[in-house]
Amino acid sequence: MTVPMGGSTSTVMNSYPTASMIGHMGTATLRDTYGRVADDLRISITDRCNFRCIYCMPAEGLKWLKRDDLLRFEEIARLARLFVERYGVRTIRITGGEPLVRIKVEELVGMINEVDPTLDITMTTNGVLLREKAQLLKDAGLKRINISLDTLHMDRFHEIARSDAFGRVMDGIRASREAGLWPIKLNMVVMKGKNDDEVVDFARLARDEGYEVRFIEFMPLDGDNIWTNEQVVPSRRIQEQIEDLFPLQPVADPRPGPATRFKFADGAPGGVGFISSVSQAFCTTCNRIRLTAEGGLRTCLFSLQETPLRDLMRSGVSDDHLGRVIETAVWRKEEGHLINQPGFIKPAKNMSQIGG
Ligand code: SAM
Ligand code: SF4
């Protein structure tokens, strides 16, 4: 079965290899041909956003998905259950677009939490609606939160996010803390000439407030096609700048993740992490899979094809059937992305349409 997907094609095989292996808890694991196990699911619940960050979305002209094209909460919860109960997924991150613009998102958090209250349910948000939503999310079972913040200056915020909501985002961060959504991670996309002079200020903020600041390299997933390698600030440069003032100590992570994490050597609270997707890709240990808002399963941010699950679910297939389609897709996960190599092809979708 071949299904057209945004300019490319996605092939769902009728027979599939052994992607699922029985894991130690009796559940299966989702394994690919390179031996990596997918246990971190990112679910985008909307392609819409109330910001227009220059590294993510075009200023205008993006066509939104129709409401009926979006996965419904029941469909998302069904998939979450399948991934958790059958395949041992332990982390579910809700993202978008801006997840808090989806009406009653807290109900979805509650539905996922019902699948397994010990699940690590997290969210990535621009923070602007957190004053209204933080407590509701916490009560529904959200465990942690990542809030995107690229600058500590209002005028720059306007330039980068193309929004005037700087004050509301800062207040949203406070509201999350008050609601007990802790620890808080702040995501900063570092762009040369735009905000790279603020990395030490962000490290200081981490120390003062106890946040973990994640410095993210700018990836070629923007909506305006402005990405060039010259605008990427390699993580090691950021680390050097920070260490000039605040020496760092590596944190040993029990599960390998995309971020290299550090605490402050002098014992100050908080920490920093570096997501070096461009300068030091972490593809060989990548444990992530993604669902787009319209129910496409993506095995890489830079996938050129998706496996569409929505219409399959709506046609009434069983969980066994759905599981086989998912296993096949994961089995064929790409070895890695090719940023800065001759074979690199930028996906047709930008970050807000994929789910970061
Ligand atoms: N709207 C929410 C937010 O901004 O936090 C969630 C969705 S956003 C696509 C998820 C994360 O992707 C954010 O931390 C954002 O900064 C990051 N991001 C977006 N475009 C990026 C790019 N081109 N390179 C690196 N990170 C990017
Ligand atoms: Fe919206 Fe998040 Fe993309 Fe910014 S990074 S435009 S807040 S989806």
XYZ file of C-alpha atoms and ligand atoms in Angstrom:
391
model
C 0.000 0.000 0.000
C 1.535 3.321 -1.033
C 0.121 6.523 0.400
C 1.034 9.984 -0.889
C 2.488 12.124 1.921
C 3.240 15.782 1.297
C 5.136 15.408 -1.933
C 6.778 12.080 -1.176
C 5.375 8.608 -0.697
C 5.042 6.360 2.291
C 4.896 2.605 1.832
C 3.231 0.379 4.397
C 4.405 -3.185 3.906
C 1.969 -6.067 4.211
C 4.566 -8.327 5.768
C 7.060 -6.968 8.254
C 10.292 -7.991 9.879
C 10.755 -8.646 13.578
C 10.812 -5.096 14.879
C 9.244 -5.992 18.171
C 11.248 -8.052 20.644
C 10.048 -9.203 24.003
C 11.522 -6.899 26.613
C 12.345 -7.527 30.245
C 8.930 -6.442 31.551
C 7.062 -8.835 29.284
C 6.209 -6.010 26.897
C 7.688 -5.881 23.426
C 10.143 -3.215 22.383
C 10.135 -1.232 19.167
C 13.482 -1.929 17.595
C 14.991 -0.733 14.329
C 17.521 -2.359 12.019
C 20.358 -0.528 13.787
C 19.382 -2.008 17.164
C 17.987 1.203 18.618
C 14.885 0.909 20.785
C 12.174 3.577 20.480
C 10.752 4.339 23.915
C 10.280 8.119 23.770
C 7.127 9.211 21.950
C 6.491 12.821 20.963
C 2.909 13.617 20.114
C 2.081 16.798 18.278
C -1.509 17.766 18.958
C -1.810 20.795 16.708
C 0.044 22.488 13.858
C -1.253 25.906 14.963
C 0.627 28.418 17.049
C 0.171 31.864 18.551
C 3.837 32.754 17.832
C 5.784 32.816 14.583
C 9.352 32.075 15.704
C 11.766 32.864 12.911
C 13.562 29.513 13.271
C 10.323 27.528 13.080
C 7.410 29.056 11.189
C 6.954 31.440 8.278
C 5.478 34.838 9.213
C 2.384 33.991 7.212
C 1.088 31.649 4.562
C 1.081 28.323 6.403
C -2.080 26.381 5.677
C -3.587 24.895 8.856
C -4.854 21.366 9.065
C -8.633 21.102 9.151
C -10.127 20.194 12.508
C -11.269 16.797 11.272
C -7.775 16.026 10.014
C -6.359 16.281 13.534
C -6.180 13.148 15.641
C -9.001 13.252 18.193
C -8.157 12.903 21.879
C -9.608 9.367 21.902
C -7.389 8.422 18.968
C -4.312 9.875 20.635
C -5.143 8.045 23.863
C -5.593 4.769 21.963
C -2.190 5.150 20.380
C -0.611 6.174 23.688
C -2.012 3.029 25.292
C -0.666 0.853 22.497
C 2.795 2.411 22.685
C 2.905 2.157 26.478
C 1.266 -1.196 27.143
C 2.518 -3.120 24.154
C 5.847 -1.484 23.433
C 7.039 -0.227 26.800
C 7.204 3.469 25.889
C 7.974 5.354 29.116
C 8.067 9.005 28.068
C 5.333 10.844 26.231
C 5.931 14.466 25.312
C 3.017 16.573 24.139
C 4.044 19.233 21.672
C 2.973 21.070 18.539
C 2.635 23.765 17.105
C 1.673 25.252 20.419
C -0.012 22.480 22.432
C -1.820 24.879 24.773
C -3.904 26.323 21.931
C -5.675 22.983 21.593
C -8.912 23.354 23.572
C -8.995 21.375 26.843
C -5.522 19.954 26.403
C -5.581 19.082 30.111
C -8.257 16.475 29.362
C -5.869 14.759 26.996
C -3.148 14.795 29.657
C -5.640 13.135 32.011
C -6.505 10.486 29.433
C -2.833 9.631 28.873
C -2.214 9.629 32.603
C -4.996 7.083 33.001
C -3.071 4.708 30.748
C -0.344 4.611 33.371
C -0.041 7.155 36.195
C 3.686 6.400 36.512
C 4.314 7.497 32.944
C 6.681 10.398 32.386
C 4.256 12.816 30.703
C 5.874 16.061 29.679
C 5.058 19.013 27.473
C 6.983 21.507 25.378
C 5.254 24.890 25.207
C 5.989 28.504 24.422
C 4.534 29.267 27.852
C 2.197 32.082 26.913
C -0.952 30.323 28.190
C 0.592 28.771 31.291
C -0.897 31.231 33.780
C -4.307 29.813 32.796
C -3.218 26.220 32.285
C -0.338 25.233 34.581
C -2.411 24.088 37.569
C -4.936 22.263 35.373
C -2.094 20.419 33.644
C -0.448 19.496 36.923
C -3.742 18.232 38.347
C -4.333 16.163 35.212
C -1.012 14.353 35.596
C 1.602 16.345 33.702
C 4.944 15.579 35.373
C 7.416 18.007 33.839
C 7.515 20.906 31.433
C 9.879 22.451 28.914
C 9.261 26.112 28.176
C 10.844 27.766 25.176
C 12.598 31.056 25.852
C 15.213 32.415 23.462
C 15.996 35.796 24.954
C 15.709 37.770 28.173
C 15.051 41.035 26.297
C 11.572 42.163 25.311
C 12.607 43.803 22.027
C 14.505 40.726 20.907
C 11.645 38.526 21.931
C 9.468 40.495 19.546
C 12.025 40.031 16.794
C 12.469 36.274 17.321
C 8.966 35.080 18.278
C 7.208 37.812 16.290
C 4.939 38.235 19.321
C 4.571 40.796 22.116
C 3.980 38.180 24.787
C 7.359 38.299 26.562
C 5.815 39.338 29.901
C 3.173 36.630 29.676
C 5.792 33.960 28.978
C 7.840 35.040 31.993
C 4.666 34.951 34.078
C 3.831 31.525 32.628
C 7.183 30.219 33.849
C 6.352 31.511 37.351
C 2.872 29.950 37.174
C 4.358 26.547 36.310
C 6.615 26.722 39.281
C 3.767 27.754 41.575
C 1.724 24.808 40.268
C 4.549 22.413 41.160
C 5.499 21.586 37.582
C 9.085 20.984 38.485
C 11.810 20.706 37.319
C 11.387 23.324 34.633
C 13.565 23.135 31.557
C 14.012 26.211 29.412
C 14.681 25.585 25.729
C 16.810 28.214 24.005
C 17.468 27.936 20.267
C 20.797 29.697 19.799
C 21.275 31.647 16.558
C 24.439 33.486 15.659
C 23.924 37.250 15.714
C 20.435 36.974 17.179
C 20.800 35.766 20.766
C 24.184 34.025 21.116
C 25.434 36.880 23.307
C 22.917 35.818 25.969
C 24.087 32.283 26.683
C 25.980 33.259 29.829
C 22.947 35.218 31.053
C 20.860 32.089 30.602
C 23.414 30.035 32.556
C 23.203 32.643 35.317
C 19.407 32.391 35.238
C 19.671 28.616 35.590
C 21.846 29.059 38.690
C 19.678 31.775 40.218
C 16.349 30.023 39.696
C 17.263 26.327 39.604
C 16.189 25.780 35.994
C 17.890 23.484 33.534
C 18.581 25.534 30.419
C 18.884 23.548 27.199
C 20.865 25.205 24.475
C 19.597 23.878 21.161
C 21.472 24.180 17.889
C 19.443 25.801 15.120
C 18.280 23.047 12.736
C 17.207 23.373 9.096
C 13.502 23.007 9.883
C 12.456 26.654 9.714
C 9.500 27.798 7.649
C 11.191 30.684 5.819
C 14.201 28.732 4.502
C 16.605 31.057 6.287
C 18.780 28.307 7.807
C 22.476 28.348 6.958
C 25.243 26.511 8.740
C 26.867 29.888 9.528
C 23.980 30.713 11.883
C 24.519 27.567 13.940
C 26.460 28.131 17.138
C 28.119 24.796 17.980
C 27.391 23.596 21.509
C 31.088 23.381 22.374
C 31.436 27.149 21.779
C 28.501 27.828 24.106
C 29.934 25.487 26.703
C 33.308 27.259 26.535
C 31.678 30.645 27.111
C 29.757 29.353 30.107
C 32.734 27.516 31.584
C 34.819 30.704 31.505
C 32.586 31.884 34.348
C 30.840 28.830 35.710
C 32.775 25.552 35.523
C 30.557 22.571 34.714
C 30.458 18.932 35.749
C 28.897 16.268 33.485
C 25.758 14.566 34.740
C 25.674 10.820 34.076
C 22.285 10.019 32.529
C 20.877 6.537 33.189
C 19.207 6.676 29.760
C 21.182 8.166 26.898
C 19.290 11.203 25.637
C 19.876 13.861 23.026
C 21.089 16.401 25.580
C 24.544 16.344 27.127
C 23.773 17.514 30.636
C 25.884 19.367 33.193
C 25.512 20.689 36.703
C 27.486 23.587 38.111
C 30.784 22.489 39.647
C 30.399 24.921 42.579
C 27.148 23.242 43.642
C 24.812 26.039 42.511
C 21.281 24.844 41.714
C 20.041 24.214 38.200
C 22.077 23.041 35.276
C 22.603 23.250 31.551
C 22.174 20.856 28.663
C 23.301 20.971 25.067
C 21.364 19.581 22.143
C 23.941 19.377 19.407
C 21.754 18.095 16.592
C 23.916 19.741 13.938
C 27.501 19.723 15.214
C 27.386 16.324 16.957
C 24.303 14.435 15.861
C 23.021 11.910 18.388
C 21.373 9.663 15.765
C 23.224 6.500 16.837
C 21.443 6.548 20.214
C 18.173 8.148 19.098
C 15.223 6.600 20.964
C 12.543 8.978 19.655
C 9.523 8.535 17.480
C 6.929 11.147 16.624
C 3.279 11.412 15.821
C 2.224 14.445 13.837
C -1.025 16.238 14.607
C -2.719 14.452 11.694
C -1.492 11.057 12.884
C 1.608 10.481 10.778
C 4.262 8.345 12.446
C 7.727 9.828 11.875
C 10.854 7.996 12.858
C 13.104 11.058 12.495
C 12.662 14.836 12.576
C 14.188 14.783 9.115
C 12.128 11.886 7.725
C 11.064 12.413 4.141
C 8.077 10.142 4.578
C 5.540 9.326 7.260
C 3.383 6.324 8.033
C -0.200 7.574 8.222
C -2.108 6.015 11.104
C -5.223 8.201 11.340
C -7.230 6.824 8.435
C -6.182 3.315 9.328
C -7.633 3.797 12.812
C -10.767 5.392 11.411
C -11.232 2.407 9.083
C -11.640 0.239 12.174
C -8.436 -1.820 12.230
C -7.508 -3.809 15.330
C -4.652 -2.914 17.686
C -2.784 -5.946 16.329
C -2.975 -4.558 12.812
C -2.015 -1.065 13.971
C 0.865 -2.551 15.936
C 2.213 -4.336 12.886
C 2.177 -1.104 10.890
C 3.995 0.723 13.698
C 6.593 -2.040 14.071
C 7.301 -1.977 10.344
C 7.728 1.779 10.336
C 10.092 1.755 13.312
C 12.064 -1.153 11.878
C 12.837 1.020 8.876
C 13.965 4.060 10.915
C 16.623 6.068 9.121
C 20.228 5.557 10.214
C 20.520 9.297 10.790
C 20.050 12.708 9.241
C 22.506 14.115 6.726
C 22.642 17.794 7.730
C 25.744 19.377 6.206
C 26.330 16.375 3.959
C 25.763 16.321 0.204
C 22.734 13.993 0.384
C 20.746 16.176 2.816
C 17.169 16.930 1.776
C 15.153 19.347 3.917
C 11.769 17.835 4.792
C 8.735 19.457 3.184
C 7.325 20.189 6.651
C 8.706 22.780 9.026
C 9.188 22.199 12.768
C 5.712 23.377 13.839
C 4.123 20.932 11.380
C 6.230 18.022 12.630
C 6.326 18.587 16.374
C 9.617 19.413 18.048
N 5.374 25.690 20.583
C 6.065 24.941 21.541
C 7.386 25.587 21.899
O 7.832 26.449 21.163
O 7.972 25.198 22.911
C 6.290 23.489 21.144
C 6.638 23.205 19.716
S 8.228 23.768 19.210
C 8.248 23.245 17.543
C 9.284 22.619 20.080
C 10.708 23.041 20.250
O 11.335 23.066 18.992
C 10.865 24.415 20.845
O 11.722 24.359 21.967
C 11.512 25.201 19.754
O 12.363 26.183 20.245
C 12.251 24.131 18.978
N 12.531 24.473 17.591
C 11.662 24.946 16.673
N 12.281 25.138 15.491
C 13.579 24.782 15.671
C 14.730 24.752 14.806
N 14.647 25.133 13.530
N 15.885 24.309 15.333
C 15.974 23.913 16.622
N 14.934 23.909 17.470
C 13.737 24.352 17.005
Fe 5.262 28.236 17.700
Fe 6.905 26.755 19.151
Fe 7.317 27.069 16.529
Fe 7.710 29.127 18.145
S 8.848 27.196 18.165
S 6.572 29.166 16.200
S 6.176 28.809 19.662
S 5.633 26.044 17.438
